[in-house]
Coordinates of C-alpha atoms and ligand atoms in Angstrom, one line a residue:
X1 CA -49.1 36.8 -17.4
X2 CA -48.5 37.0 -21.2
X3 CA -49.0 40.2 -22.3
X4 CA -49.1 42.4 -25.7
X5 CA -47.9 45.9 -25.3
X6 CA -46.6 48.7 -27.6
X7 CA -43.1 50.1 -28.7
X8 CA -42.1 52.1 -31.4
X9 CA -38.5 53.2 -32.8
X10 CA -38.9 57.0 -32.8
X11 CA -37.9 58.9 -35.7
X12 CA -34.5 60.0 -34.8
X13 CA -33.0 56.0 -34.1
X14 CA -34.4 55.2 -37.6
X15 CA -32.7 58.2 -38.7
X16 CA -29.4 57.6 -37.1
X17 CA -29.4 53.8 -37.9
X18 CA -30.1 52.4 -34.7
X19 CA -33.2 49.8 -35.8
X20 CA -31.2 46.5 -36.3
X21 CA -30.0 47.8 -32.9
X22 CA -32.7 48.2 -31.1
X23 CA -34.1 44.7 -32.5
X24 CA -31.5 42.9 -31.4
X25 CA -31.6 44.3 -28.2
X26 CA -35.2 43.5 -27.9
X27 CA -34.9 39.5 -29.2
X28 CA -31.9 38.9 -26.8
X29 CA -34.1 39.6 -24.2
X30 CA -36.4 37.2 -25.2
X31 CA -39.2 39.3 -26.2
X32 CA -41.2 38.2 -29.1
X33 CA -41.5 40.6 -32.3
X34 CA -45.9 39.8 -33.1
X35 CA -45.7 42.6 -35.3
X36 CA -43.8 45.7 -37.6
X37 CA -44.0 48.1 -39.8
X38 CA -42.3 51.5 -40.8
X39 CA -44.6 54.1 -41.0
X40 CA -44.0 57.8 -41.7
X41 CA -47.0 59.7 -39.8
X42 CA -49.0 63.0 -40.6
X43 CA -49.0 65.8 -38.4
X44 CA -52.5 65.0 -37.0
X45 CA -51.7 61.0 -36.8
X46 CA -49.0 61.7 -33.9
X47 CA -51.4 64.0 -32.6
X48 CA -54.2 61.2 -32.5
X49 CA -51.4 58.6 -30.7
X50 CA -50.6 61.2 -28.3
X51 CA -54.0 62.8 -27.7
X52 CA -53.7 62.5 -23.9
X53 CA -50.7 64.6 -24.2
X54 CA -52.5 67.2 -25.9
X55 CA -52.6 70.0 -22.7
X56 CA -48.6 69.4 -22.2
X57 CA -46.5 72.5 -23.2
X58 CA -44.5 69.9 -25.3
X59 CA -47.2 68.5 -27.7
X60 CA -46.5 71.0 -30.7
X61 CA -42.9 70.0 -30.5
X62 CA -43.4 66.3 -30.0
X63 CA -46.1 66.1 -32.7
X64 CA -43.8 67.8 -34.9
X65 CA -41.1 65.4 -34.1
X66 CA -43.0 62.3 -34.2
X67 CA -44.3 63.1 -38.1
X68 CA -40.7 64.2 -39.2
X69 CA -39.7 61.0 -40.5
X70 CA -40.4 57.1 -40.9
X71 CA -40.8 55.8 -37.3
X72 CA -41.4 51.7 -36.2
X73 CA -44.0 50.4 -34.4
X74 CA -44.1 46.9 -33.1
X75 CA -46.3 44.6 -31.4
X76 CA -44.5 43.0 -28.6
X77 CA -45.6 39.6 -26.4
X78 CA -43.9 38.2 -23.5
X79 CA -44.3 37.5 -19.5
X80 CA -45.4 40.6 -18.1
X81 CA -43.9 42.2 -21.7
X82 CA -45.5 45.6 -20.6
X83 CA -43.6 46.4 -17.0
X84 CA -39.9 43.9 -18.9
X85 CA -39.9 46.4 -21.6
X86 CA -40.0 49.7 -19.4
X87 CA -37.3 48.5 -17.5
X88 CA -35.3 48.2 -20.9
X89 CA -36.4 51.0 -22.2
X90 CA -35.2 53.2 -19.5
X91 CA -36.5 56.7 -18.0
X92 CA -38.5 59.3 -20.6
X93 CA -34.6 61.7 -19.9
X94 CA -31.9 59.3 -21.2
X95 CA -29.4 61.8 -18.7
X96 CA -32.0 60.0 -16.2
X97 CA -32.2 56.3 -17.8
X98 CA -30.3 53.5 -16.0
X99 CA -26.9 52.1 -17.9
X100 CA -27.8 49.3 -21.1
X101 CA -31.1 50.6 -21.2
X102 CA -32.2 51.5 -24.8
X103 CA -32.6 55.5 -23.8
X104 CA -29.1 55.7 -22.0
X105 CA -27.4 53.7 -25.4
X106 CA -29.6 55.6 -28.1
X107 CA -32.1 58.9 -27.5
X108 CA -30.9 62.0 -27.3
X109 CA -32.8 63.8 -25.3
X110 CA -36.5 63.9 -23.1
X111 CA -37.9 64.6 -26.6
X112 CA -35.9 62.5 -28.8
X113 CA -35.9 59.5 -26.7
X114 CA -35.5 56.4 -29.0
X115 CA -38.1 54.5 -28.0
X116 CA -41.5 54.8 -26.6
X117 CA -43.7 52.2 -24.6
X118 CA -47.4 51.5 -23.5
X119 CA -47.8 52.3 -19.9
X120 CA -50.7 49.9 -19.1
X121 CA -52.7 47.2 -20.6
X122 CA -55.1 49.8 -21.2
X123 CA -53.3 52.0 -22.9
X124 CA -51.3 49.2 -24.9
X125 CA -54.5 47.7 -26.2
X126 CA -55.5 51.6 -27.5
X127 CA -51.7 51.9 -29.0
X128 CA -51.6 48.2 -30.6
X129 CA -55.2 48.8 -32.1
X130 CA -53.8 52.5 -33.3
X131 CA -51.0 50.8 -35.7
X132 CA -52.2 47.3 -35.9
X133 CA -55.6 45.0 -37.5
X134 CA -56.1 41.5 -36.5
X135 CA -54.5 39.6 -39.2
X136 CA -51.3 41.2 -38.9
X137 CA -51.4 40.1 -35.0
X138 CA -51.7 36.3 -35.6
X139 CA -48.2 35.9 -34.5
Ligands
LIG1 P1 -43.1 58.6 -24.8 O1 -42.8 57.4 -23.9 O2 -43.3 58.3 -26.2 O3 -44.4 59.3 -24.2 C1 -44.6 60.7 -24.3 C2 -43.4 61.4 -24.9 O4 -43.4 62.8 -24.7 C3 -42.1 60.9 -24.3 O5 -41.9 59.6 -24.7 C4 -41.2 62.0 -24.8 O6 -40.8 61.7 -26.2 C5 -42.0 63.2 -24.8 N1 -41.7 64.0 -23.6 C6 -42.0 63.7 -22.3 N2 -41.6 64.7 -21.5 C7 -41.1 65.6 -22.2 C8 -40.6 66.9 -22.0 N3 -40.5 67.4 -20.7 N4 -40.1 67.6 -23.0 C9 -40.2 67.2 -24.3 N5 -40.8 66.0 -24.6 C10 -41.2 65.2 -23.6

């Protein structure tokens, strides 16, 4: 099935350099880019995206990460383009993430993890809708 689903470069691979990277990485494997932009989110923006976090012990610091710099988000389509770009992107602990997958080649660490992706077509439809309006999804 053709699917839509969410990713965004995290604020510490724009900040080290790693977006052409990353994009690369993403059109080799055949994924198609529907959408981007660069934004630079407030404080209560990344804690809107990550509202079901909110009761984790780590939302103050990942809130505080996630509005500490210009971050990318990007629509991405392709077969089952939800599940394919998990298995790029690699486990949330890049000391965890299998080898060649974005979070072993770029994050840092749980927090600082390069890259994040929707977990469900549920969730990705919440996340595109978060970042993204209808014209700038025509493809
Ligand atoms: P992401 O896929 O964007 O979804 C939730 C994010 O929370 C995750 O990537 C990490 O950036 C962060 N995260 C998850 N677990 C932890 C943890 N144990 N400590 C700090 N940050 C975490």
């Amino acid at each position: 099935m053709i699917e839509r689903t969410l990713s965004i470069i995290k604020p510490d691979a724009v900040k080290n350099g790693s977006v052409g990277g990353i994009l690369a990485r993403l059109e080799k494997a055949g994924f198609k880019i529907l959408a981007i932009r660069m934004v630079s989110m407030s404080k209560k923006q990344a804690e809107g995206f990550y509202a079901v976090h909110s009761a984790r012990p780590f939302f103050g610091s990942l809130t505080d990460f996630m509005s500490s710099g210009p971050c990318v988000p990007l629509v991405l389509e392709g077969e089952n383009a939800i599940a394919e770009y998990r298995k790029i992107m690699g486990a949330t602990d890049p000391a965890q993430a299998d080898a060649g997958t974005l979070r072993a080649d770029f994050a840092t660490d749980k927090e600082k993890n390069a890259v994040h992706g929707s977990d469900s077509p549920e969730n990705a439809a919440i996340e595109i809708a978060y970042f993204f309006t209808g014209c700038e999804l025509a493809g």
